[in-house]
Short mmCIF file of C-alpha atoms in Angstrom, two decimals:
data_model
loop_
_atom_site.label_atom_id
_atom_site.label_comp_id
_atom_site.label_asym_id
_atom_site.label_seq_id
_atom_site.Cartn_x
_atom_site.Cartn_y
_atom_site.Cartn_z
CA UNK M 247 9.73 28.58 -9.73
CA UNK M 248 6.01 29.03 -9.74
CA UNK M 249 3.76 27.41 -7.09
CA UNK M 250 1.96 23.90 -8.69
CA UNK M 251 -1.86 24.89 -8.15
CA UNK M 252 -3.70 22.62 -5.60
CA UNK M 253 -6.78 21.69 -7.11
CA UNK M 254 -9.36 21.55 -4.70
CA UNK M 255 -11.39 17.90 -3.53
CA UNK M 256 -14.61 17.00 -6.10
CA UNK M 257 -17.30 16.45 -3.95
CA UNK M 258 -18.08 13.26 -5.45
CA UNK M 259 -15.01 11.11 -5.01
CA UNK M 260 -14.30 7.44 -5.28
CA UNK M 261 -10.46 7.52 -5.14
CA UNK M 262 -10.28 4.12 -7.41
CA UNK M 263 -11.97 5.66 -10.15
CA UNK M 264 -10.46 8.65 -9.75
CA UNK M 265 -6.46 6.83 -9.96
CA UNK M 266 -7.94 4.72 -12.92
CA UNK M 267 -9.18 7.77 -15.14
CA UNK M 268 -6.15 9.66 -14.97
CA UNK M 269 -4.23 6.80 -15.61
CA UNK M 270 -6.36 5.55 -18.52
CA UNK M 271 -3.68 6.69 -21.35
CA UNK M 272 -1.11 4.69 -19.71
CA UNK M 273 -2.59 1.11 -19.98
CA UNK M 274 0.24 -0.76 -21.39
CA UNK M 275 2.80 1.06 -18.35
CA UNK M 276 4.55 -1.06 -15.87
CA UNK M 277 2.21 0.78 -12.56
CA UNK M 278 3.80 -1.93 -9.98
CA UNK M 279 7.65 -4.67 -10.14
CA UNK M 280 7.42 -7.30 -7.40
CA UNK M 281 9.84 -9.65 -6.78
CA UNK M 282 7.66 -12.23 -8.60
CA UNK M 283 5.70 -10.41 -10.95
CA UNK M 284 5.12 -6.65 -13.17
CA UNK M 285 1.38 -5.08 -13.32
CA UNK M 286 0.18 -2.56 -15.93
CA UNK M 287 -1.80 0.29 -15.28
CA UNK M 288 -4.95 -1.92 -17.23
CA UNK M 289 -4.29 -4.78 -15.44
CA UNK M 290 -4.31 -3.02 -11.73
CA UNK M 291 -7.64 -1.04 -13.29
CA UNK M 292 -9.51 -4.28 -14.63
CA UNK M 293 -8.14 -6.63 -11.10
CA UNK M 294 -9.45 -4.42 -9.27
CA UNK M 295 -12.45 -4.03 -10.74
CA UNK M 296 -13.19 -7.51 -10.82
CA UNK M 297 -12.16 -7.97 -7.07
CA UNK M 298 -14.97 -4.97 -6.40
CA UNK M 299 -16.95 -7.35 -8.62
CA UNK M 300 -16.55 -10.12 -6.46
CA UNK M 301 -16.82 -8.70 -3.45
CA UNK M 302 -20.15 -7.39 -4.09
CA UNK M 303 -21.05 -10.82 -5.28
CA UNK M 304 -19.79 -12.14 -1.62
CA UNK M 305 -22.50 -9.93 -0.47
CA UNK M 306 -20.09 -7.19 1.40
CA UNK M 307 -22.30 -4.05 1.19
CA UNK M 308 -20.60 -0.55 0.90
CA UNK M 309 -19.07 0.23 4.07
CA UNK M 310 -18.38 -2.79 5.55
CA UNK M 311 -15.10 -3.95 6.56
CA UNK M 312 -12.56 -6.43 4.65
CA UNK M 313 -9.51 -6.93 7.19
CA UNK M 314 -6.44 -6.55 4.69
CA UNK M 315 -3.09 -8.34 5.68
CA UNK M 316 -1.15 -9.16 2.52
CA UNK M 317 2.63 -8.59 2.00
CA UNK M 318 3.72 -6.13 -0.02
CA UNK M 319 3.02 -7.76 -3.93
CA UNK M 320 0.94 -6.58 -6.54
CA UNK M 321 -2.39 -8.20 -4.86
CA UNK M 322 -1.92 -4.98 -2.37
CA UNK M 323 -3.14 -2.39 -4.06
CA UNK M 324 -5.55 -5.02 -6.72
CA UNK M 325 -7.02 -5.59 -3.39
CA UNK M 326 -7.15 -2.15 -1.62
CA UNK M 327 -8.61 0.23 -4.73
CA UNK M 328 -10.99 -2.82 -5.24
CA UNK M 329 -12.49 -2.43 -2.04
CA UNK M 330 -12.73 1.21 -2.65
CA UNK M 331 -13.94 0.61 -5.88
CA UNK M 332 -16.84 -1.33 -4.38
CA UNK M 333 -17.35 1.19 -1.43
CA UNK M 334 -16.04 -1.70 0.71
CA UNK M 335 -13.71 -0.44 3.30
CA UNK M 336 -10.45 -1.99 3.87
CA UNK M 337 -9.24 -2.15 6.94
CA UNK M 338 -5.24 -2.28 6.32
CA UNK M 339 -3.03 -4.04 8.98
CA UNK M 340 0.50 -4.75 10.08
CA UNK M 341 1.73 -8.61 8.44
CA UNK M 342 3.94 -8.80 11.92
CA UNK M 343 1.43 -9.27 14.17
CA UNK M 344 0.00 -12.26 16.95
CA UNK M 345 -3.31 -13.63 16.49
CA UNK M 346 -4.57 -11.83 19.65
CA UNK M 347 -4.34 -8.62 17.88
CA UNK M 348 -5.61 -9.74 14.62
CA UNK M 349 -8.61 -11.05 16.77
CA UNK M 350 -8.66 -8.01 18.78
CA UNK M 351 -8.82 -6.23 14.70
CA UNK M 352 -11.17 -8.09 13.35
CA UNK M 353 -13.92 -7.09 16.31
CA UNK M 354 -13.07 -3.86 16.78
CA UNK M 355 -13.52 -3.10 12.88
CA UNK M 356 -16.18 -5.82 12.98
CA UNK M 357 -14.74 -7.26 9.55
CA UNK M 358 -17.06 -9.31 7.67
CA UNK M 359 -14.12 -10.79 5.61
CA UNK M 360 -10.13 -11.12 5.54
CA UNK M 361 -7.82 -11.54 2.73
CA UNK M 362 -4.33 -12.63 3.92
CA UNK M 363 -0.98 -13.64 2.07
CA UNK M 364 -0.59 -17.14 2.29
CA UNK M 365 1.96 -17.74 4.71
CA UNK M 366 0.05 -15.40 7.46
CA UNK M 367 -3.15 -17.68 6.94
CA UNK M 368 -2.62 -19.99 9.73
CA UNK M 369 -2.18 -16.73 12.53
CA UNK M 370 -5.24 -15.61 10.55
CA UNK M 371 -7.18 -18.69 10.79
CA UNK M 372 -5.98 -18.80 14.76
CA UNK M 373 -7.68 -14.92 14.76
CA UNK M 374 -10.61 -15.94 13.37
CA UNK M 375 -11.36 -18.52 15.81
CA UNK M 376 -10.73 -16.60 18.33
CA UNK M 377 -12.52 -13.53 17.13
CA UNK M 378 -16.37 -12.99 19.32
CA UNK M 379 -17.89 -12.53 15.48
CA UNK M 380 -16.36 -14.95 13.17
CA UNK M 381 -15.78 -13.13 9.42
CA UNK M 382 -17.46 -14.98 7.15
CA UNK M 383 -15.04 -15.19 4.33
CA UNK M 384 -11.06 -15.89 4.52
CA UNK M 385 -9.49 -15.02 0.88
CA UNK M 386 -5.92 -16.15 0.27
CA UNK M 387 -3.27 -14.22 -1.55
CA UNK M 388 -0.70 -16.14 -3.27
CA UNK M 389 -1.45 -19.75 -2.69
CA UNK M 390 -1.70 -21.27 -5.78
CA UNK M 391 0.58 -23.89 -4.96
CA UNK M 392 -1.41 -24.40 -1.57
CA UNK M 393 -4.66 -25.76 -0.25
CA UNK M 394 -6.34 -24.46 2.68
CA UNK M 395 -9.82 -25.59 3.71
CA UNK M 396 -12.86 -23.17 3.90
CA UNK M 397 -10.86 -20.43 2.17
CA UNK M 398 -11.18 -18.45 -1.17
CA UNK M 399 -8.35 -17.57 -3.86
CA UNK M 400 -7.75 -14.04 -4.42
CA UNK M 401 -6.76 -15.50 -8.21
CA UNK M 402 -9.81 -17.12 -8.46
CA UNK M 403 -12.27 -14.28 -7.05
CA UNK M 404 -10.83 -11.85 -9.84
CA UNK M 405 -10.06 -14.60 -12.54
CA UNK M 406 -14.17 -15.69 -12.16
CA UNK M 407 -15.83 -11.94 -11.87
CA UNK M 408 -16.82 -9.86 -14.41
CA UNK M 409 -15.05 -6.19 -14.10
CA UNK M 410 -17.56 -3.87 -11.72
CA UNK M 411 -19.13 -1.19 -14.55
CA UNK M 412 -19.44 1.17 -12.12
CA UNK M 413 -17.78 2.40 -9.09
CA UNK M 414 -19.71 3.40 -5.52
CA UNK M 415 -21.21 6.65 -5.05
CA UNK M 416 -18.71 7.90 -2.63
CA UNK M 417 -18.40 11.26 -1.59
CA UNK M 418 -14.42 12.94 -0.47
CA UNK M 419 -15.62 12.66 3.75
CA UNK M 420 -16.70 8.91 3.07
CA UNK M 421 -14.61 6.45 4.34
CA UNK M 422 -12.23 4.94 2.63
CA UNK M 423 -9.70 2.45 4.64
CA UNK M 424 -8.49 2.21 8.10
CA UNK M 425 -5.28 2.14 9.71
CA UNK M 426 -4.26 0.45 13.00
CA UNK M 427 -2.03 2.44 15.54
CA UNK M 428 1.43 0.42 16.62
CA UNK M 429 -0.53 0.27 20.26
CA UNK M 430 2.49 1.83 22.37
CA UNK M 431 -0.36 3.66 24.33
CA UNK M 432 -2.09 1.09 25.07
CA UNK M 433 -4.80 -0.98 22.77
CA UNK M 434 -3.98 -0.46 18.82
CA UNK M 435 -6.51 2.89 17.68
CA UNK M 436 -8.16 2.42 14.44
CA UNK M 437 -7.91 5.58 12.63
CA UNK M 438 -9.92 6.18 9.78
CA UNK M 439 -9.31 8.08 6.82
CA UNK M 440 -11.47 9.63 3.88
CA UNK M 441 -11.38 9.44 -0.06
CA UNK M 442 -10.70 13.50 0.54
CA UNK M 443 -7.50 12.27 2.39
CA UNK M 444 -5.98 10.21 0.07
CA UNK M 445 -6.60 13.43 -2.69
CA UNK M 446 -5.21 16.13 -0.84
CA UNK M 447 -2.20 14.51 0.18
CA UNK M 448 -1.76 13.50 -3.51
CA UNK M 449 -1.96 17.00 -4.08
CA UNK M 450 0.20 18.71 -1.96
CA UNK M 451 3.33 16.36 -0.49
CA UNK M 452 3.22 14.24 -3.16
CA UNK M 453 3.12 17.15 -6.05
CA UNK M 454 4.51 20.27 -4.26
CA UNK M 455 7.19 18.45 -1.78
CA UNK M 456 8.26 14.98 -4.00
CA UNK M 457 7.12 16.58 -7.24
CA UNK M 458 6.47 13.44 -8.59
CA UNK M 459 5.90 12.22 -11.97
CA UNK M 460 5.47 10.09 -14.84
CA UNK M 461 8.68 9.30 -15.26
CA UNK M 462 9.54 8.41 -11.54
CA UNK M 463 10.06 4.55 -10.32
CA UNK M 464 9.74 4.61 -6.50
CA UNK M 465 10.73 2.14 -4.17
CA UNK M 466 9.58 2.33 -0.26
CA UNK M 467 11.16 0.08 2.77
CA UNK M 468 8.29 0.92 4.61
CA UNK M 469 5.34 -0.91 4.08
CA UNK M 470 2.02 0.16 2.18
CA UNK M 471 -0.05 -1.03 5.67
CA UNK M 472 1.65 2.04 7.37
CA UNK M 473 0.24 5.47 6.46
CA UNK M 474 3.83 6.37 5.42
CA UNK M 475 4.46 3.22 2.75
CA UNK M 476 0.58 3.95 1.89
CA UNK M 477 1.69 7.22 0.31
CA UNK M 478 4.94 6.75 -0.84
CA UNK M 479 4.19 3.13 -2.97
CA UNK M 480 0.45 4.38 -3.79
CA UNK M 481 -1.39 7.61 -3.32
CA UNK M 482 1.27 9.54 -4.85
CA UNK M 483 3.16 7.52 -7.68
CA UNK M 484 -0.22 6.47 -9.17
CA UNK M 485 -1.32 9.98 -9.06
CA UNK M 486 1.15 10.65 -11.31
CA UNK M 487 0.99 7.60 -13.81
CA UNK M 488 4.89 6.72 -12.02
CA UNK M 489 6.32 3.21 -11.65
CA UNK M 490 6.45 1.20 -8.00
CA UNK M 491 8.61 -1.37 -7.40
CA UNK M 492 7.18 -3.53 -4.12
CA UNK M 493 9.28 -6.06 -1.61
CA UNK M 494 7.67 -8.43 0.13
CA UNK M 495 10.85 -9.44 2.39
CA UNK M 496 11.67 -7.51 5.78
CA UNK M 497 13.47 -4.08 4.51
CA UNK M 498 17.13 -5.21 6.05
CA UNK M 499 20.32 -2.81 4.18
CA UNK M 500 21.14 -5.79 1.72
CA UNK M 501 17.57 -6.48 0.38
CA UNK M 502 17.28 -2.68 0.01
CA UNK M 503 20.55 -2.35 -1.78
CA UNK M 504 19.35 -5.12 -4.31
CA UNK M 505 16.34 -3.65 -5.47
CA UNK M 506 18.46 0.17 -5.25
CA UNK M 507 20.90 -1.21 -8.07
CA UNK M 508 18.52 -4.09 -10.10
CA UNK M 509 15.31 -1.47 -10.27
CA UNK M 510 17.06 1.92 -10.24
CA UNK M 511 14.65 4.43 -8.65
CA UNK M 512 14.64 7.59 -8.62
CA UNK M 513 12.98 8.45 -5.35
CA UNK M 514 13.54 6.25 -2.34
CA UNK M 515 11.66 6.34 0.70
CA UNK M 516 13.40 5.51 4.10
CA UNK M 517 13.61 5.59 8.00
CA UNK M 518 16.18 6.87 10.30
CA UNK M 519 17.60 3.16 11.64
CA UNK M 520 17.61 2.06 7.83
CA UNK M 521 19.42 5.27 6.76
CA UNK M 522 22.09 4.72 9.33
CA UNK M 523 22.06 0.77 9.18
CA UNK M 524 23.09 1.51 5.15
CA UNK M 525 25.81 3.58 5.77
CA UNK M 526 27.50 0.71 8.45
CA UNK M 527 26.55 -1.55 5.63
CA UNK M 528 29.49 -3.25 3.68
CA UNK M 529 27.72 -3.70 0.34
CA UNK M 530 26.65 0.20 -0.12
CA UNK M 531 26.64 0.60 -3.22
CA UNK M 532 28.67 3.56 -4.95
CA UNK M 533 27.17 6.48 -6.19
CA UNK M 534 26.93 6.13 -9.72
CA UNK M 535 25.16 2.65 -9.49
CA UNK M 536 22.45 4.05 -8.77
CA UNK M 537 20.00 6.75 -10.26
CA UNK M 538 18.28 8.17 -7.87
CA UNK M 539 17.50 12.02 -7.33
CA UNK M 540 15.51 12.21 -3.93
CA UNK M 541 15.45 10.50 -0.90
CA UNK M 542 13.31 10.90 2.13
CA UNK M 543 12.76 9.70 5.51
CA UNK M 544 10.11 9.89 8.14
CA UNK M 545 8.63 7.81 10.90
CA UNK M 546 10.82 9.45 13.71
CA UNK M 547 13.42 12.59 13.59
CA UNK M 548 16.55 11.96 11.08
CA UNK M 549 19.49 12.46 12.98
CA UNK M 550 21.58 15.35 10.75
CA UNK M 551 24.48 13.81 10.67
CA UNK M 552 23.06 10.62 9.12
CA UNK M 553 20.96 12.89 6.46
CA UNK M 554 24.07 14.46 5.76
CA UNK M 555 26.52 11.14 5.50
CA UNK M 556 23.93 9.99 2.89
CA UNK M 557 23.46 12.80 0.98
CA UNK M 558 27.19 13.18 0.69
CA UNK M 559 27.60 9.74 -0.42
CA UNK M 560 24.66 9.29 -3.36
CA UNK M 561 24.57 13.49 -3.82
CA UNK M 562 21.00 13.58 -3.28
CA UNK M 563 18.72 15.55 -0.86
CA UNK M 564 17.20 13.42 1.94
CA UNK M 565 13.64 15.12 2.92
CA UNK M 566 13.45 14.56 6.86
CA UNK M 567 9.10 14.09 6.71
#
């Protein structure tokens, strides 16, 4: 088999635009399944055009800093290529966390906004006040059915804005989004990564390694605010025009299974203690309930005999990352 060119990184790149003119064909495909609700291709292209829309109309400049803390639903990535869209740089971080370290988040990124799922909003609210530079704006994901004082809806912010025309000028080395460190070494490290980044990994893992495409439905356990769950339920399937099916729940053996056998994907991405906590599971399901044809696992070494035990079991390849 032939090597799949790489092409190389435009100069000028704004890594929203670029996902919604590849993907302009496939408007009426399902681009993201949560457990509540599907999203097109169009739809994910005009929400997050109108949440660039209303950012700018907030009065966040390019490179500024939203602080993004949303479970894993389709508001995600409405919310993350928006910001890009706009120039505005999301600053992506863990849903698990105290409000000491969102505080500690919030002025080390110096975030002049936060959108957060609604359930997190009081720990966020507690952050906030703690926080030496209060953000001005708190947006809330999800809470239609609840009120909370001095904050905006997401729902409303993209159901009130026109669609931005145009996206910002970005180059591949601008910034795109940050990522917080776990902190095992001491205070969490905010690494930063480029439009380039999200491109070239695109390019190579997620076309050479994965070979992705169209036709794929991923599912990830691991979460799109790690750099792992960024790729596998982003970057690459919408790179490719492929399907993602999101979970906002804690990734325990049984909720995994569910979504294995009800969505049927066809590449599932893993960690070593999942992988091995599936296999002691008692409701694994059997081989042929599920479709998949490639695992893959990452995060820490996979232990061979687990990769093996797996692969034996669903007759699939499990790519230790």
């Amino acid at each position: 088999m032939s090597a799949i060119p790489i092409p190389p990184v435009p100069e000028r790149l704004n890594f929203a635009e670029h996902l919604f003119a590849i993907n302009a064909a496939r408007g009426h495909k399902t681009a993201y399944v949560d457990d509540h609700a599907e999203l097109s291709y169009s739809g994910l292209d005009l929400g997050a055009r109108r949440f660039a829309s209303a950012l700018r109309g907030l009065g966040l400049r390019r490179e500024e800093r939203l602080l993004l803390c949303v479970h894993d639903t389709v508001d995600w990535p409405v919310a993350f290529l928006g910001c890009l869209y706009a120039g505005v740089v999301p600053v992506a971080v863990n849903t698990l966390l105290g409000a000491a370290d969102y505080a500690y988040m919030i002025d080390h990124s110096r975030a002049r906004a936060v959108l957060a799922s609604s359930a997190l909003i009081p720990t966020l609210q507690s952050a906030m006040d703690r926080a030496e530079e209060r953000p001005e704006w708190l947006i809330v994901s999800g809470a239609e059915d609840a009120a909370f004082p001095g904050t905006l809806s997401l729902g409303a912010l993209i159901e009130g804005a026109e669609p931005l025309p145009m996206a910002a000028a970005t180059s591949c080395d601008d910034i795109a989004f940050w990522l917080y460190s776990s902190g095992s070494t001491g205070r969490p490290k905010g690494a930063v990564h480029t439009h380039g980044n999200l491109f070239s990994t695109a390019a190579t893992y997620g076309a050479q390694v994965l070979c992705l495409a169209e036709g794929d439905i991923t599912f990830s356990a691991a979460k799109l605010f790690f750099a792992y769950g960024l790729g596998n339920a982003l970057t690459f399937p919408l790179s490719v025009g492929a399907t993602v099916v999101l979970m906002a729940e804690r990734p325990t053996p049984e909720a995994v299974f569910r979504r294995l056998v009800e969505r049927q994907p066809s590449v599932f991405f893993g960690v070593p203690t999942l992988y091995a906590g599936m296999l002691a599971a008692p409701g694994l399901p059997a081989r042929e309930a599920l479709r998949l044809r490639c695992c893959t696992s990452a995060g820490e070494a996979l232990p061979r005999e687990i990769g093996e035990r797996f692969s034996a079991h669903f007759g699939v390849p499990v790519l230790d990352g």
